[in-house]
Structure formats: structure tokens, C-alpha cells
XYZ file of C-alpha atoms in Angstrom:
616
model
C -25.809 -44.770 16.066
C -22.465 -42.941 15.819
C -20.800 -46.029 14.460
C -23.527 -46.402 11.822
C -23.319 -42.714 10.933
C -19.580 -42.929 10.267
C -19.757 -46.341 8.558
C -22.655 -45.583 6.158
C -22.839 -41.758 6.176
C -19.238 -40.828 5.718
C -19.621 -39.639 2.138
C -22.598 -37.250 2.729
C -20.734 -35.864 5.753
C -17.641 -35.175 3.647
C -19.676 -33.621 0.855
C -21.613 -31.415 3.346
C -18.533 -30.185 5.199
C -16.432 -29.641 2.065
C -19.356 -27.988 0.232
C -20.064 -25.626 3.129
C -16.362 -24.811 3.325
C -16.143 -24.065 -0.373
C -19.265 -21.927 -0.258
C -18.187 -19.866 2.743
C -14.628 -19.772 1.532
C -15.842 -18.144 -1.659
C -17.403 -15.376 0.393
C -13.948 -14.344 1.616
C -13.535 -12.328 -1.603
C -15.624 -9.695 0.128
C -13.807 -10.050 3.510
C -13.142 -6.653 5.160
C -10.685 -5.489 7.770
C -11.704 -2.497 9.925
C -9.206 -0.251 11.634
C -8.678 2.856 13.619
C -8.999 3.741 17.279
C -12.764 3.894 17.142
C -13.097 0.123 16.792
C -11.561 -0.247 20.247
C -14.262 1.828 21.917
C -17.674 0.961 23.364
C -20.443 2.098 20.965
C -22.752 2.549 23.929
C -20.370 4.755 25.899
C -22.083 8.158 26.397
C -18.679 9.857 26.320
C -18.049 8.401 22.926
C -21.471 9.434 21.718
C -20.903 12.957 23.047
C -17.531 13.167 21.263
C -18.954 11.848 17.904
C -21.871 14.325 18.122
C -19.424 17.147 18.686
C -17.592 16.374 15.389
C -20.480 17.933 13.548
C -19.770 21.213 15.381
C -15.984 21.110 15.351
C -15.087 19.090 12.253
C -13.421 15.783 11.729
C -9.821 14.834 12.546
C -9.190 13.236 9.179
C -5.966 14.764 7.969
C -2.622 13.299 7.014
C 0.458 14.807 8.669
C 3.720 15.075 6.752
C 6.706 15.712 9.007
C 9.761 17.397 7.500
C 13.137 18.538 8.844
C 15.536 21.155 7.509
C 18.216 23.066 9.380
C 16.942 26.378 7.977
C 13.569 26.673 6.316
C 13.572 30.474 6.299
C 15.779 30.998 3.289
C 14.803 31.593 -0.281
C 15.838 27.990 -1.120
C 14.007 26.573 1.855
C 10.701 28.407 1.152
C 10.940 27.620 -2.573
C 11.398 23.872 -1.784
C 8.414 23.976 0.598
C 6.190 25.832 -1.894
C 7.122 23.404 -4.681
C 6.418 20.423 -2.409
C 3.067 21.644 -1.213
C 2.039 22.453 -4.780
C 2.757 18.823 -5.623
C 0.772 17.675 -2.592
C -2.248 19.665 -3.632
C -2.370 17.536 -6.764
C -2.356 14.259 -4.746
C -5.605 12.251 -4.682
C -8.310 13.370 -2.263
C -6.493 16.309 -0.742
C -9.147 18.901 -0.030
C -6.896 21.582 1.599
C -3.418 22.050 3.086
C -2.215 23.786 6.235
C 1.465 24.543 6.590
C 3.771 27.375 7.620
C 3.575 28.740 4.069
C -0.250 29.019 4.203
C -0.523 30.652 7.629
C -1.500 34.386 7.435
C 1.390 36.486 8.743
C -0.027 39.437 10.653
C 3.158 41.245 11.733
C 5.332 41.011 8.628
C 4.218 44.236 7.046
C 3.242 47.653 8.421
C -0.392 48.069 9.411
C -2.949 49.422 6.974
C -5.966 51.560 7.683
C -9.527 50.426 6.802
C -12.563 52.621 7.342
C -14.590 51.691 10.449
C -11.889 49.139 11.504
C -8.916 51.430 11.810
C -5.509 49.841 11.782
C -5.531 46.147 10.667
C -2.796 43.753 9.613
C -1.592 43.743 6.049
C -1.719 39.951 5.711
C 1.022 38.099 3.866
C 1.832 34.413 3.288
C 5.029 32.590 2.420
C 3.444 30.872 -0.562
C 1.852 33.925 -2.123
C 4.013 36.936 -1.447
C 7.558 37.494 -2.662
C 8.287 40.487 -0.372
C 8.012 38.654 2.962
C 10.759 39.296 5.409
C 11.887 35.805 6.232
C 13.469 36.611 9.548
C 10.341 38.350 10.730
C 8.340 35.365 9.418
C 10.450 32.936 11.439
C 10.120 34.969 14.563
C 6.372 35.294 14.225
C 5.767 31.586 13.397
C 8.032 30.155 16.085
C 6.302 32.433 18.684
C 2.806 31.987 17.227
C 0.327 30.593 19.778
C -1.515 28.677 17.056
C 1.390 27.275 14.925
C 4.022 26.585 17.664
C 3.900 22.824 18.458
C 1.215 22.454 15.882
C 2.921 22.899 12.488
C 6.366 24.230 13.497
C 8.796 23.412 16.321
C 10.291 25.971 18.677
C 13.635 25.965 16.871
C 11.983 26.291 13.443
C 13.755 23.187 12.029
C 10.834 20.799 12.151
C 7.518 21.419 10.395
C 4.281 19.527 9.811
C 2.056 19.757 6.799
C -1.604 18.907 7.302
C -3.472 17.439 4.322
C -7.255 17.349 4.931
C -9.300 14.491 3.598
C -12.644 15.501 1.959
C -15.668 14.450 3.959
C -18.051 12.246 1.868
C -21.320 13.819 0.833
C -24.080 12.808 3.241
C -21.865 12.027 6.251
C -22.656 15.197 8.083
C -26.320 14.651 7.480
C -26.546 11.062 8.756
C -23.875 10.945 11.451
C -25.636 13.192 14.079
C -28.665 10.845 14.091
C -26.450 7.785 13.979
C -24.482 8.894 17.029
C -27.609 9.924 18.907
C -29.227 6.525 18.276
C -26.104 4.751 19.612
C -26.353 6.679 22.825
C -29.788 5.083 23.448
C -28.504 1.651 24.280
C -31.301 -0.947 24.745
C -33.935 1.214 23.047
C -35.845 -1.010 20.539
C -36.876 1.982 18.393
C -33.224 3.171 18.263
C -32.052 -0.288 17.243
C -34.657 -0.449 14.581
C -33.640 2.914 13.169
C -29.943 1.928 13.282
C -30.809 -1.085 11.145
C -32.635 1.155 8.640
C -29.712 3.654 8.473
C -26.898 1.071 8.321
C -26.877 0.407 4.492
C -26.534 4.095 3.608
C -24.131 4.747 6.463
C -21.983 1.757 5.468
C -21.917 2.954 1.867
C -20.669 6.403 2.947
C -17.990 4.817 5.216
C -16.817 2.674 2.289
C -16.429 5.787 0.151
C -14.523 7.435 2.938
C -12.269 4.347 3.373
C -11.562 4.332 -0.357
C -10.694 8.052 -0.312
C -8.421 7.525 2.671
C -6.579 4.624 0.971
C -6.258 6.583 -2.218
C -4.857 9.630 -0.451
C -2.327 7.697 1.575
C -1.124 5.705 -1.420
C -0.653 8.847 -3.466
C 1.125 10.688 -0.621
C 3.459 7.734 0.009
C 4.464 7.577 -3.597
C 4.981 11.321 -3.720
C 7.087 11.406 -0.585
C 9.229 8.577 -1.924
C 9.971 10.578 -5.045
C 10.779 13.747 -3.016
C 12.808 12.072 -0.251
C 16.248 12.800 -1.778
C 15.614 16.561 -1.538
C 15.156 16.526 2.236
C 17.757 16.217 4.998
C 15.901 13.601 7.077
C 13.411 10.848 6.203
C 9.933 12.158 5.448
C 7.625 10.858 8.190
C 3.853 10.351 7.837
C 1.183 10.337 10.529
C -2.379 11.297 11.148
C -5.571 9.211 11.269
C -5.713 8.236 7.548
C -2.127 6.925 7.665
C -2.708 5.134 11.006
C -5.956 3.553 9.828
C -4.446 2.364 6.524
C -1.329 1.236 8.280
C -3.307 -0.785 10.825
C -5.212 -2.555 8.044
C -1.912 -3.409 6.330
C -0.488 -4.649 9.669
C -3.487 -6.885 10.349
C -3.418 -8.297 6.787
C 0.329 -8.938 7.044
C 0.062 -10.473 10.504
C -2.781 -12.773 9.458
C -0.859 -13.969 6.412
C 2.497 -14.255 8.257
C 1.166 -16.084 11.335
C -1.185 -18.157 9.288
C 1.472 -19.474 6.899
C 3.955 -19.909 9.796
C 1.415 -21.810 11.892
C 0.364 -24.109 9.025
C 3.974 -24.718 7.986
C 5.246 -25.434 11.477
C 2.477 -27.769 12.452
C 2.537 -29.572 9.091
C 6.278 -30.265 9.614
C 5.643 -31.292 13.250
C 2.906 -33.724 12.279
C 4.957 -35.247 9.538
C 8.002 -35.733 11.744
C 5.958 -37.285 14.566
C 3.621 -39.519 12.662
C 5.716 -40.149 9.514
C 2.632 -40.455 7.308
C 0.974 -37.962 4.875
C -2.529 -39.046 5.940
C -1.791 -37.952 9.522
C -0.281 -34.743 8.275
C -2.790 -33.558 5.740
C -5.965 -34.634 7.486
C -5.439 -32.953 10.884
C -4.280 -29.706 9.238
C -7.299 -29.757 6.901
C -9.624 -30.566 9.804
C -8.383 -27.538 11.760
C -8.454 -25.211 8.676
C -12.120 -25.992 7.816
C -13.684 -24.319 10.924
C -11.448 -21.245 10.361
C -12.664 -20.897 6.818
C -16.289 -21.462 7.840
C -16.165 -18.854 10.649
C -14.399 -16.230 8.475
C -16.945 -16.862 5.725
C -19.783 -16.422 8.248
C -18.147 -13.177 9.381
C -18.229 -11.978 5.785
C -21.876 -12.890 5.265
C -22.836 -11.235 8.567
C -20.715 -8.170 7.739
C -18.535 -8.564 10.864
C -15.299 -6.872 10.143
C -11.936 -8.205 11.194
C -10.070 -5.913 13.538
C -6.693 -5.712 15.305
C -8.374 -7.633 18.194
C -10.166 -10.356 16.221
C -7.274 -10.853 13.847
C -5.911 -13.402 16.324
C -9.023 -15.540 15.844
C -7.948 -17.647 12.801
C -4.578 -18.760 14.228
C -5.947 -19.194 17.785
C -8.888 -21.324 16.644
C -6.571 -23.391 14.424
C -4.236 -24.085 17.328
C -6.973 -24.835 19.837
C -8.385 -27.544 17.670
C -5.095 -29.289 16.858
C -4.853 -31.222 20.163
C -8.186 -32.944 19.457
C -6.905 -34.235 16.171
C -3.752 -35.487 17.920
C -5.849 -37.337 20.512
C -7.887 -38.887 17.673
C -4.829 -40.022 15.695
C -3.167 -41.397 18.815
C -6.208 -43.473 19.768
C -6.788 -44.592 16.202
C -3.135 -45.817 15.855
C -3.331 -47.453 19.260
C -6.501 -49.261 18.204
C -4.915 -50.427 14.954
C -1.770 -51.629 16.726
C -3.802 -53.709 19.186
C -6.319 -55.023 16.610
C -4.660 -55.163 13.152
C -7.668 -57.000 11.706
C -10.130 -54.358 12.774
C -11.725 -52.436 9.901
C -11.121 -48.670 9.540
C -14.741 -47.675 10.426
C -14.560 -49.467 13.722
C -11.121 -48.017 14.537
C -12.318 -44.511 13.701
C -15.491 -44.664 15.872
C -13.686 -46.359 18.710
C -10.971 -43.665 18.654
C -13.602 -40.882 18.671
C -15.601 -42.439 21.485
C -12.436 -42.854 23.570
C -11.649 -39.146 23.443
C -15.200 -37.808 23.316
C -15.788 -36.904 26.911
C -12.490 -35.199 27.784
C -12.529 -33.284 24.507
C -16.137 -32.210 25.183
C -15.192 -30.769 28.550
C -12.134 -29.107 27.119
C -14.237 -27.487 24.298
C -16.984 -26.531 26.691
C -14.628 -24.740 29.050
C -12.918 -22.963 26.156
C -16.295 -21.832 24.830
C -17.337 -20.583 28.274
C -14.156 -18.559 28.472
C -14.394 -16.845 25.100
C -18.167 -16.457 25.447
C -17.561 -14.262 28.474
C -16.089 -11.698 26.079
C -19.532 -11.216 24.576
C -20.545 -9.205 27.595
C -18.170 -6.439 26.512
C -19.608 -3.293 25.029
C -16.615 -2.980 22.678
C -17.864 -4.384 19.407
C -14.640 -6.138 18.183
C -14.269 -7.808 21.632
C -17.884 -8.894 21.525
C -17.474 -10.186 17.952
C -14.256 -11.972 18.849
C -15.968 -13.792 21.706
C -19.020 -14.666 19.442
C -17.009 -16.007 16.553
C -14.556 -17.909 18.761
C -17.468 -19.567 20.567
C -19.038 -20.586 17.219
C -15.652 -21.588 15.877
C -14.882 -23.948 18.766
C -18.313 -25.563 18.397
C -17.911 -25.937 14.622
C -14.349 -27.226 15.158
C -15.462 -29.789 17.719
C -18.109 -31.057 15.321
C -15.587 -31.145 12.472
C -13.075 -33.185 14.529
C -15.749 -35.793 15.444
C -17.544 -35.927 12.090
C -15.283 -34.881 9.255
C -12.032 -36.479 10.546
C -13.432 -39.999 11.246
C -15.383 -39.751 7.920
C -12.174 -38.856 6.035
C -10.319 -41.712 7.637
C -13.185 -44.209 7.004
C -12.476 -45.022 3.324
C -8.720 -45.140 3.787
C -7.055 -48.578 3.957
C -6.346 -49.569 7.602
C -2.696 -49.921 8.596
C -1.186 -51.375 11.684
C 0.763 -48.779 13.739
C 3.828 -49.190 15.899
C 4.148 -47.275 19.143
C 4.246 -43.552 18.135
C 7.621 -41.854 18.425
C 8.043 -39.840 21.563
C 5.901 -42.099 23.768
C 8.850 -42.851 26.010
C 9.265 -39.124 26.770
C 5.628 -38.948 27.800
C 6.030 -42.003 30.021
C 9.031 -40.340 31.673
C 7.059 -37.197 32.466
C 4.158 -39.249 33.761
C 6.604 -41.155 35.981
C 8.042 -37.892 37.403
C 4.501 -36.809 38.356
C 3.729 -40.095 40.028
C 7.057 -40.393 41.902
C 7.136 -36.775 43.221
C 3.538 -35.479 43.417
C 4.487 -33.101 46.262
C 7.145 -31.374 44.161
C 4.681 -30.978 41.267
C 2.059 -29.421 43.534
C 4.660 -27.129 45.146
C 5.988 -25.835 41.784
C 2.398 -25.331 40.592
C 1.509 -23.313 43.679
C 4.709 -21.327 43.297
C 3.874 -20.523 39.686
C 0.370 -19.557 40.763
C 1.696 -17.182 43.441
C 4.067 -15.541 40.908
C 1.142 -15.070 38.540
C -1.042 -13.402 41.209
C 1.864 -11.122 42.080
C 2.244 -10.265 38.407
C -1.453 -9.204 38.176
C -0.765 -6.555 40.809
C 1.726 -4.943 38.475
C -0.739 -4.544 35.609
C -1.299 -0.899 34.613
C -4.474 0.085 32.870
C -2.753 3.186 31.444
C -2.331 2.410 27.738
C -0.329 4.399 25.221
C -1.374 4.223 21.554
C 2.182 4.641 20.367
C 3.216 1.408 22.233
C 1.044 -0.647 19.861
C 3.692 -0.357 17.186
C 7.356 -1.323 16.978
C 9.934 1.435 17.080
C 11.091 0.448 13.604
C 7.624 0.912 12.079
C 6.702 3.967 10.003
C 3.674 4.660 12.208
C 5.833 4.779 15.343
C 8.327 7.071 13.608
C 5.659 9.547 12.698
C 3.988 9.467 16.128
C 7.325 9.807 17.926
C 8.252 12.805 15.750
C 5.021 14.647 16.646
C 5.299 13.742 20.328
C 8.847 14.851 20.827
C 9.478 17.599 18.228
C 6.026 19.173 18.160
C 3.416 19.795 20.784
C 2.523 16.317 21.869
C 0.482 13.436 20.508
C -2.553 12.607 22.651
C -5.420 15.131 22.190
C -7.944 16.247 24.746
C -10.795 18.710 24.364
C -12.453 20.608 27.215
C -15.815 22.002 26.091
C -17.509 24.848 27.908
C -21.162 25.663 27.389
C -23.288 28.687 28.461
C -26.985 29.312 28.203
C -26.214 32.928 27.341
C -25.403 33.886 23.759
C -22.143 35.857 23.246
C -20.991 34.814 26.804
C -17.504 33.897 25.573
C -17.047 37.411 24.240
C -17.458 38.743 27.739
C -14.713 39.156 30.388
C -16.191 36.341 32.441
C -16.278 33.958 29.461
C -12.676 34.715 28.424
C -11.672 34.305 32.110
C -13.225 30.848 32.181
C -11.169 29.857 29.130
C -8.059 31.182 30.803
C -8.820 29.178 33.873
C -8.928 25.962 31.839
C -5.583 26.869 30.271
C -4.106 27.668 33.646
C -4.711 24.104 34.933
C -3.243 22.366 31.935
C -0.252 24.663 31.838
C 0.724 23.244 35.237
C 0.646 19.597 33.888
C 4.231 18.677 33.037
C 3.166 16.314 30.219
C 0.991 18.915 28.507
C 2.345 20.277 25.219
C 0.422 22.455 22.846
C -2.603 24.305 24.354
C -4.834 26.287 21.982
C -8.099 28.118 22.532
C -9.922 31.378 21.819
C -7.771 32.900 24.554
C -4.510 31.952 22.733
C -5.953 33.238 19.464
C -6.719 36.552 21.077
C -3.233 36.686 22.553
C -1.738 36.126 19.126
C -3.777 38.921 17.493
C -2.890 41.303 20.369
C 0.768 41.069 19.379
C -0.079 43.006 16.235
C -0.573 46.499 17.667
C 2.527 46.294 19.878
C 4.711 45.188 16.966
C 3.375 47.971 14.769
C 3.644 50.861 17.173
C -0.136 51.237 17.544
C -0.834 53.111 20.681
C -4.559 52.629 21.048
C -5.321 49.642 23.281
C -6.694 46.403 21.894
C -8.483 44.878 24.779
C -10.067 41.399 24.490
C -13.472 42.714 23.334
C -11.913 45.056 20.707
C -9.758 42.261 19.437
C -12.676 39.956 19.132
C -14.703 42.549 17.297
C -11.958 43.027 14.695
C -11.320 39.324 14.505
C -15.036 38.599 13.959
C -15.000 40.793 10.852
C -11.663 39.576 9.319
C -11.011 36.139 10.752
C -14.251 34.190 11.195
C -12.597 30.908 10.170
C -9.996 31.238 12.892
C -12.676 31.835 15.567
C -14.801 29.022 14.328
C -12.094 26.483 15.310
C -12.753 27.357 18.973
C -16.235 28.911 19.178
C -19.608 28.485 17.580
C -21.274 31.417 15.861
C -23.394 32.241 18.923
C -20.323 32.333 21.246
C -22.054 30.135 23.724
C -19.951 27.018 23.173
C -16.181 27.002 23.165
C -13.405 24.439 23.486
C -9.787 24.279 24.635
C -7.485 21.898 22.746
C -4.701 20.274 24.717
C -2.125 17.776 23.547
C -0.050 15.478 25.841
C 3.347 13.960 25.284
C 2.537 10.279 25.137
C 6.142 9.077 25.327
C 6.647 10.772 28.697
C 7.096 7.890 31.124
C 5.238 9.815 33.848
C 2.101 10.345 31.772
C -1.000 9.172 33.705
C -4.230 10.308 32.197
C -6.344 9.305 35.176
C -4.260 11.466 37.477
C -4.524 14.363 35.050
C -8.305 14.042 34.588
C -8.968 13.544 38.316
C -6.848 16.659 39.004
C -8.833 18.522 36.458
C -12.168 17.483 37.994
C -11.032 18.652 41.396
C -9.787 21.965 39.947
C -13.013 22.604 38.058
C -15.169 21.873 41.162
C -13.300 24.579 43.038
C -13.926 27.160 40.284
C -17.548 28.306 40.405
C -17.417 29.804 36.966
C -16.135 26.499 35.414
C -18.602 24.391 37.279
C -21.519 26.221 35.740
C -20.088 25.949 32.238
C -18.694 22.430 31.929
C -20.691 20.197 29.643
C -18.357 17.308 29.230
C -14.638 16.746 28.728
C -13.251 14.349 26.106
């Protein structure tokens, strides 16, 4: 039956395979690459669902960070340069707002002023709006500021960061709470049905956001390139928009580079070994067809390529190449032994000779990659699914398309393939010294087992990038010159409104800060407590004798600084958060040890135990 299929049905097979390839290849015009740290997480993880739901309360982390260095910013020339630069940044595409040292309200630069009912309050000034600011006082205030130090300015005042906030697309805040809540109900049919209903609108919003992100990053890159000559060090970019766009660019570049390199290398290798264009073009085409088909299916099914699945095209291509080599070798062997045999017979005999070992090889490969489908991480699951389908499609292509493509070609006798003597030598070594082969194999196995004991699950995001890359440069700058790179939030909840205005509530926040201040790898720590501490510097610096205790400070701050409070507390003062950043480049950083230590510490503090909702 197989012989008849190849002999008489070769043309329909070729038309079907090539037609399917052209159709699915055309779909690649809509092929999408997804990026960001979120694609590496389990959608069904309750911790992830909790974090995503909390973004509605605390805002999104979508801002670009521009890192600048100058030996002395606090001069007329330095501030003028900064003001001019931030003015240009405000005109960049999709920049909703800017935070920098020139936009921070200075509370201790001018004498206090009196306001009825409030008494003495700061006469607020900013570096971008007031010409009478005392620059020395401004430097002292900002480099000692609990909220700006390590966040937008370094301790020595030479390094600063400018935060450019990306606008949140209309509708995202309305749809995302329900979307995140549905994903926390893994296995619920009603939730899955509702997710399917919401997906078109949610996907549309995400596409708008992605477009805004790309537009902002492109505009900022161009602007920074124009301004670079006016700064003393290279301008560095970081932040989620830059990382997301950069990762997409890396994936695209890697796919193109490795794809072209693999095709070029194996084309040359096939030509040098077989010395015939038919045995160069046909095997390469046979291995490319399944790759195109699978990527086209991914596009139709709206499965995005990620940094994980970007290896799929080259990996699938390479896995299928040996099958074509086996076929060519058996075909040439058949032709050399039976020169009068027709091409159809040689093709089917070659395919039948390698069928069983290739089947077991493909089956075991499919079983291995199919195991990845048990993962809750979507890109890992998708990678396993598409590789499993790809190997199956590739196996069918090798045994249908390749013999059909060879069928109409004129048969040629073939000499012994070059390199066969080398293979015979290796086979002879194995047969003459089987004990040595077994010993070396066991030794390699033992070394591999020992190596697995050295694997460390502690991963560092910065290590995903080369030190020469722009992304690494920006992340390293923030980690070593600012307050650390890796963020963590500790969220406290109370059933009692206004609890975090009381001494017990503020004491609970202080207790959280106390633990993380003992962690050597911790950098910037910010909270409602640090905000109160900063405001309480005002009366001392202005000679105000009446005491500003925590409650008095909060009362005044509630009236004149609601936005500052809102970063750490909700309006009812029954939910608050402490923001901690860790230095990721510290070789001693171990998040598990830090979190385990935190859990033990919290258990011993009765006040914290009653307030902890969940840490992220």
C-alpha cells in the first residue's frame, strides 16, 4: 500500500503538503511575539492572581526609567539641563507623567507658612517651577529623602533616575479585576467560559497597550540618542516597557540569526557530504516545511512566541534532519546495489528500511516534549504542545513528502558515501572494546548526576542578558547605584477602618521595616512609616516647637498630600503596603532564605500575624 501510494499518489501528496505550507506560511504575516516576565509565570498560581488583583488598588508598574549621571546636578547649569531634558521627554509619545528630582515637592527649602486650622505647613517648592530654590538645601533634602533616596537619586547625588509613566489603556482597569479573578478559579468550567468571552476585548486592549509601549520606547530611544552628547556618561534605559520591547527584539533577532545560521550550516554540510543539489535542497526543504506549518498553526490559534518557545523552530528543524539523512543513505545504498531499480521502488524501500527506528525515535521525542504540557506556565505548555505536533508533522513529512519528491527524479547510481570509513572505524572501536565504551558511558553518567546536585533554583532576571546589552546596563545601574532591582511588596490588612492611622497600625508597619532592614541585600525600603518620617523632618528644620507626632503628621498629610499617602494606603486606611527592593547582583542573594526568615519573623509577632494577607 505504501509503495502504491508513493508510486501513484506522489503528485497529490506534493500538492497537499506544499499547498498547506503556503497557506499556513501566509498566516505568518500576523505572527506575534509576546514578552515580559508575566509570560514566565503560572496563570493559575494564586500568588500571581493576588498580585494582579492588587494592581487595581496600587497601580501598574509600567514606567520607563532613564538613568543619568552628572558630577554635580545641583548647579544652575545642571538643573537647567535637567529641566530642558524633562520638557523634551514630556513631548515624547505616550508619556502620561514624569517623576524626577525636579518634580519632587521640596518641603524644607523655604520657611514655613501659616494656614488657618492647619497651623505651620511647608511652603512647597520644586526645582522645575521655582527659581528661588536653594540648591544646596535641595541637594541635602533629596539625598536624605526617605522616598527619593535609592528611588530617583543616589546617596552621593550624582546619579538620578527619571520615571516616565505609560498611560493605561481605557477599559483595562474595568476588565482586569474580573480577568484575574477568573484565572484564580482554575478548573472551573464557568470561569473558563467567561474567560473565552472576555478574551477578544482583553486582547484588543493589550494590543493597544503593546503599541503604546513600543511607540514610547522608540520615541525615548531616539530622544536619548540626540541628547547623549550633553551628558557625561551613556544614558541608560530600563523599566518594564524597555525590557518588554527589548525582549521582543532579542527573540526576533535570535530567531532570524539562529534560523539563518542553522539553514546555512546544514545546507553546506549536506552539499559537502552528498555532493548533489537534490540531496541538499530536498532534506532542508523537508525539515523547513513542518516548522512553517507549526508556526502558521500557532498564528491561527493565537499562540504567541515567547523567549521559551523561540527555540522551537530551530530545535524542530534539527531534530528532523537525521531522519532525512537516514533516508538519503538508504536510498543511495539501494541505488548502488540495484542500479536498474526504478526511483519509486528505491524511495519506498529506503523509507521502509528506516521506518521502525525513526518511529521509536520520534515517539520518545514526542513523549519527552509532551511532558512539558503538564506545566502551568503557558509558554512551557505551548512549547510542549507545538513541539509534539511538530515532530508528528515532521515525521509524516519525512515519510510522505520526501519520498514523493524523490519519486519523479531520475534515478542515479551512488558510490559509497564519503565518510563511511570513519563510521566503520567508530563501529570497530565499539566492537573491539565494549568494556571501555560502557565504562566511559557510566563515568559520564556519574558526572551528570553530580552536576544535577549543583543546580540552583535561585534565578536572577539580570542574568538573562549579556553584560554588553542595553537591558543589562540599565538593570545593573539601578541595582548598584540606586536602591536595588528586585521588588517585593508586603501587604497588611485590617478589618478595622483607620487602623493604620493608629499607633498599633504604624507599629506594625515599623515591624515589617525592621525585619527587612536587617537583610544585607535589601536596598530601598518605603512605606507609610518612611513617608511620616520624611514629613516629620519639616518642623525640626524650621524651628517649630510644637510636636508633630505620627497622628498629627498624618492629619496634616491627609489634607495636603493625599497622593503621597495613596501610594502606601487605601482611602480607608485598612490596607497598607511596604515596598522593598533587593540588590539582585549581590552574589549572596537568596530569596527563599529571605522569605523563610520573614515568615518566621512574622509568626513571632502577634500584631503582624493578624494583619498579613499575602506577601508578593
